[in-house]
Tab-separated table of C-alpha atoms in Angstrom:
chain	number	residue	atom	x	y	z
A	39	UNK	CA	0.000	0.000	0.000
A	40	UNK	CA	1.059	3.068	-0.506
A	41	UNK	CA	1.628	5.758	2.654
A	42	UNK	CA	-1.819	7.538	2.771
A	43	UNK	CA	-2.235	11.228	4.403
A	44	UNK	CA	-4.746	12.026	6.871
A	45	UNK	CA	-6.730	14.128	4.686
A	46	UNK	CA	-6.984	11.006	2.436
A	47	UNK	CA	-8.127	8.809	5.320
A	48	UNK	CA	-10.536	10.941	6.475
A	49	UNK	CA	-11.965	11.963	2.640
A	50	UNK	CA	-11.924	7.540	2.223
A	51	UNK	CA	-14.932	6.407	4.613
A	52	UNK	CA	-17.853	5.109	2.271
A	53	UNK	CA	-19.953	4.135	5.332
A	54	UNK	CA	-20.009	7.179	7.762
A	55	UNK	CA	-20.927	10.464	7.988
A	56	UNK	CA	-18.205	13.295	7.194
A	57	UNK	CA	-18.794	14.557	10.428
A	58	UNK	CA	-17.936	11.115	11.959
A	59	UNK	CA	-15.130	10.575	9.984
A	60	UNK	CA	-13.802	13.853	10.891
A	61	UNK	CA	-13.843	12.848	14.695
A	62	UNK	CA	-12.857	9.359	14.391
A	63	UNK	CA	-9.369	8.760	16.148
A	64	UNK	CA	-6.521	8.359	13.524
A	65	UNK	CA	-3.090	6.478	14.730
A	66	UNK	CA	-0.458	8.353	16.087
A	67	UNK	CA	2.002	6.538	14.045
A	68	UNK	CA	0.313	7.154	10.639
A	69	UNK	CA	3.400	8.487	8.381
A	70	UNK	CA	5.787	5.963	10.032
A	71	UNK	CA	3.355	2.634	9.396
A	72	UNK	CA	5.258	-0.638	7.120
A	73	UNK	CA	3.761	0.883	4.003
A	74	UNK	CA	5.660	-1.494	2.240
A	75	UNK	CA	4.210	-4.524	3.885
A	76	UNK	CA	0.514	-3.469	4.520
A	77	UNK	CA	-2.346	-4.682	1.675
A	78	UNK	CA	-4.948	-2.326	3.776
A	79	UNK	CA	-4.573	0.053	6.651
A	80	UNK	CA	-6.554	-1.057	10.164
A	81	UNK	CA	-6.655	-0.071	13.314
A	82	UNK	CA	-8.179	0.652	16.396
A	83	UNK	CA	-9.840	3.724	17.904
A	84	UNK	CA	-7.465	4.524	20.728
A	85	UNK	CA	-10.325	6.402	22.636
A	86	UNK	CA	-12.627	4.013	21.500
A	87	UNK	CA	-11.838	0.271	21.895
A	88	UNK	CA	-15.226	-0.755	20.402
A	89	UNK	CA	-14.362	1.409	16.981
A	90	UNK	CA	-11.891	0.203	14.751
A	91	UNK	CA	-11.538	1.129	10.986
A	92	UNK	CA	-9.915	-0.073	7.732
A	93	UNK	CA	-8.467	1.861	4.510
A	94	UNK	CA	-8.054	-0.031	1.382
A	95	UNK	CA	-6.978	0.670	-2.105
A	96	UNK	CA	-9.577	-0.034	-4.629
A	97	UNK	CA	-9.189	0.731	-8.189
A	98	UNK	CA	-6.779	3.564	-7.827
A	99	UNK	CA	-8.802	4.859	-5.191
A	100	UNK	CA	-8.999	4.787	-1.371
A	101	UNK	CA	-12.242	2.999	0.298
A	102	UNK	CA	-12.552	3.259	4.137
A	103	UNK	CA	-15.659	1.626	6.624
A	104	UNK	CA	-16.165	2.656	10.072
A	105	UNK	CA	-16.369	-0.866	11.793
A	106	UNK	CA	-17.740	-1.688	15.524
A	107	UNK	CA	-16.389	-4.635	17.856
A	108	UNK	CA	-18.571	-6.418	19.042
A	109	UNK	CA	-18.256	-7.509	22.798
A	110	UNK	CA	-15.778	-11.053	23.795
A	111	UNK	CA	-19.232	-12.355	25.322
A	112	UNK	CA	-21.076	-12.805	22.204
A	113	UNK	CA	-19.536	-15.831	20.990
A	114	UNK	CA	-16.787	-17.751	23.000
A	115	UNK	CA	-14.022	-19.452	21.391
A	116	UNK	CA	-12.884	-22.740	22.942
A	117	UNK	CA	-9.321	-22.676	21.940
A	118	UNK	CA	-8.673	-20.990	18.690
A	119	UNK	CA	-10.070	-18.630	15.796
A	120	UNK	CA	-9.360	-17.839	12.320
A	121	UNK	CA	-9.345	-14.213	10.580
A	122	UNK	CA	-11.573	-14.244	7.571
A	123	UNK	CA	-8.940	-11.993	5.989
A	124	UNK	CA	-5.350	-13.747	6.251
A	125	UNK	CA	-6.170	-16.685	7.852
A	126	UNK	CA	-4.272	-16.518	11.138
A	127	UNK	CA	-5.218	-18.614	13.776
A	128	UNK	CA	-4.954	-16.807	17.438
A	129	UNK	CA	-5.875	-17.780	20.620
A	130	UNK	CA	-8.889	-16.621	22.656
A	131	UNK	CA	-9.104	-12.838	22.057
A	132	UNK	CA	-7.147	-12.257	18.644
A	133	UNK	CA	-9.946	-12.306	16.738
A	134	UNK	CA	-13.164	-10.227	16.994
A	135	UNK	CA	-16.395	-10.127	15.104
A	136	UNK	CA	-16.663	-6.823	13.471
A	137	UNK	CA	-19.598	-5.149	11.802
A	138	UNK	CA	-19.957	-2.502	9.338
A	139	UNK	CA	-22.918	-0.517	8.707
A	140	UNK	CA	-23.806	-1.020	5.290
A	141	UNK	CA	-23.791	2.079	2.923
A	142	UNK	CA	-26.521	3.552	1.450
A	143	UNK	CA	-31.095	3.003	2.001
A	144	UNK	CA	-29.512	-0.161	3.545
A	145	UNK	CA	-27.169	1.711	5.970
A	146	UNK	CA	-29.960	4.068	6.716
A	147	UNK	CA	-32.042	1.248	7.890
A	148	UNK	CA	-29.495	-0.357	10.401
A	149	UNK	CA	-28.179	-3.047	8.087
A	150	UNK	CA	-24.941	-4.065	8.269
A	151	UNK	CA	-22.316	-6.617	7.848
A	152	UNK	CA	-20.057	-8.225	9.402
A	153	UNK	CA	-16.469	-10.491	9.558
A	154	UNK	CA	-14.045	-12.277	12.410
A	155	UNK	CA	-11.091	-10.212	11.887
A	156	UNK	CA	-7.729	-10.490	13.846
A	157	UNK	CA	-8.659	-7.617	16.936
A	158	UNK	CA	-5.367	-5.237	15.951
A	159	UNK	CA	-5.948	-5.627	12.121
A	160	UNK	CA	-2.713	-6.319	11.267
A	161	UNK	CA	-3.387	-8.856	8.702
A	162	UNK	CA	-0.606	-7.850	6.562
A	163	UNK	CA	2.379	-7.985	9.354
A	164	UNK	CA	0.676	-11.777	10.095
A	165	UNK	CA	0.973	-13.236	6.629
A	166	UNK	CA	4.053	-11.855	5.771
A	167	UNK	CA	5.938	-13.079	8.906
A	168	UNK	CA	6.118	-9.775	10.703
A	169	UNK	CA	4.386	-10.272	13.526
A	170	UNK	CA	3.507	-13.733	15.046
A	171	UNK	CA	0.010	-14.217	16.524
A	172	UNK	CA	0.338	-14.955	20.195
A	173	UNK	CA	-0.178	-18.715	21.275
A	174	UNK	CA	-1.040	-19.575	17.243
A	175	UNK	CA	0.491	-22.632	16.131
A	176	UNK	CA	1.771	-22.354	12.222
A	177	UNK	CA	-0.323	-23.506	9.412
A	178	UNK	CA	1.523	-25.538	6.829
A	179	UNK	CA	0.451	-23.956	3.635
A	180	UNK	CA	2.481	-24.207	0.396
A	181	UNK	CA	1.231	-20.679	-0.833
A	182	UNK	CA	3.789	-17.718	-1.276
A	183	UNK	CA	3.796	-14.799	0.615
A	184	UNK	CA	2.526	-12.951	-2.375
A	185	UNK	CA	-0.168	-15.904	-2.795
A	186	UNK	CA	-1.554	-15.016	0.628
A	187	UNK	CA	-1.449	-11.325	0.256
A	188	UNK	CA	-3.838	-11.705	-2.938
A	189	UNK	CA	-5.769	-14.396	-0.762
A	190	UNK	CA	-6.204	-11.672	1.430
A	191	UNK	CA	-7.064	-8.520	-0.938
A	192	UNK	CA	-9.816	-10.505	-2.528
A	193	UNK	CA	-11.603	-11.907	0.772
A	194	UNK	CA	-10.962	-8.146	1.701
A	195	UNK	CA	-12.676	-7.193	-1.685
A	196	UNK	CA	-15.165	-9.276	-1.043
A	197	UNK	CA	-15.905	-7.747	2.058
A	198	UNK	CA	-15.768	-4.509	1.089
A	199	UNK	CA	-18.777	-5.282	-1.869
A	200	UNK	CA	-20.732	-6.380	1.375
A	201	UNK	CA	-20.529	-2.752	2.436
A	202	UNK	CA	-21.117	-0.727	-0.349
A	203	UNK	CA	-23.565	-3.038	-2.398
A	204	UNK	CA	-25.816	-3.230	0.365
């Protein structure tokens, strides 16, 4: 991905209001992010820990969605869980069902849509060997790294239609 401003970031949300996306909390560490090694930019609120956002590059373009948290207590995980992004495996607590509100009538009327997504969004660091997800054992796959990170774009894709075709 390429390094992103926070004019762009803000300008990028499809799925909130440009009032909200004015206010919404951007990282502190923004210009000095792995630009290099990130397919999307996610992260958390950091005065909100049930907001959390994501900025993708779509057709030469930048999409953004607001997305909620929802709450550890709506579904418990016995040992493990899978990102429907990368396809990390953590242990309890790494991954987090998130919901965005759809765009659009549909938006307007509550809908929304949602995906288990590793909690600190760092998809990108995961599948590229960058970061290691705490407790998660390795999966054995015979894909490249650059395999995975188009694995990941296009479930990300996929997601992102969810949004904005609602």
């Amino acid at each position: 991905m390429r390094p992103v401003t926070e004019h762009e970031v803000r300008t990028s949300f499809i799925n909130c209001s440009k009032g909200e996306a004015k206010r919404l909390g951007l990282p502190r560490d923004l210009p000095d992010r792995p630009w290099e090694d990130l397919d999307f930019l996610g992260w958390r609120d950091p005065g909100a820990p049930e907001r959390a956002y994501l900025v993708a590059e779509r057709d030469g373009s930048l999409v953004g969605i607001a997305l909620r948290v929802t709450s550890g207590a709506s579904r418990a995980f016995t040992s493990r869980s899978m990102c429907s992004l990368c396809l990390t495996t953590h242990t309890s607590g790494g991954v987090a069902l998130m919901t965005a509100r759809r765009t659009g009538e549909a938006g307007r009327q509550g809908n929304t849509v949602g995906q288990y997504l590793c909690t600190d969004l760092d998809c990108s660091l995961y599948l590229r060997g960058k970061k290691e997800a705490p407790g998660a054992g390795i999966v054995d796959e015979s894909l490249t790294v650059e395999e995975k990170a188009a694995r990941t774009r296009a479930n990300l894709d996929s997601f992102l239609d969810k949004v904005a075709n609602g």
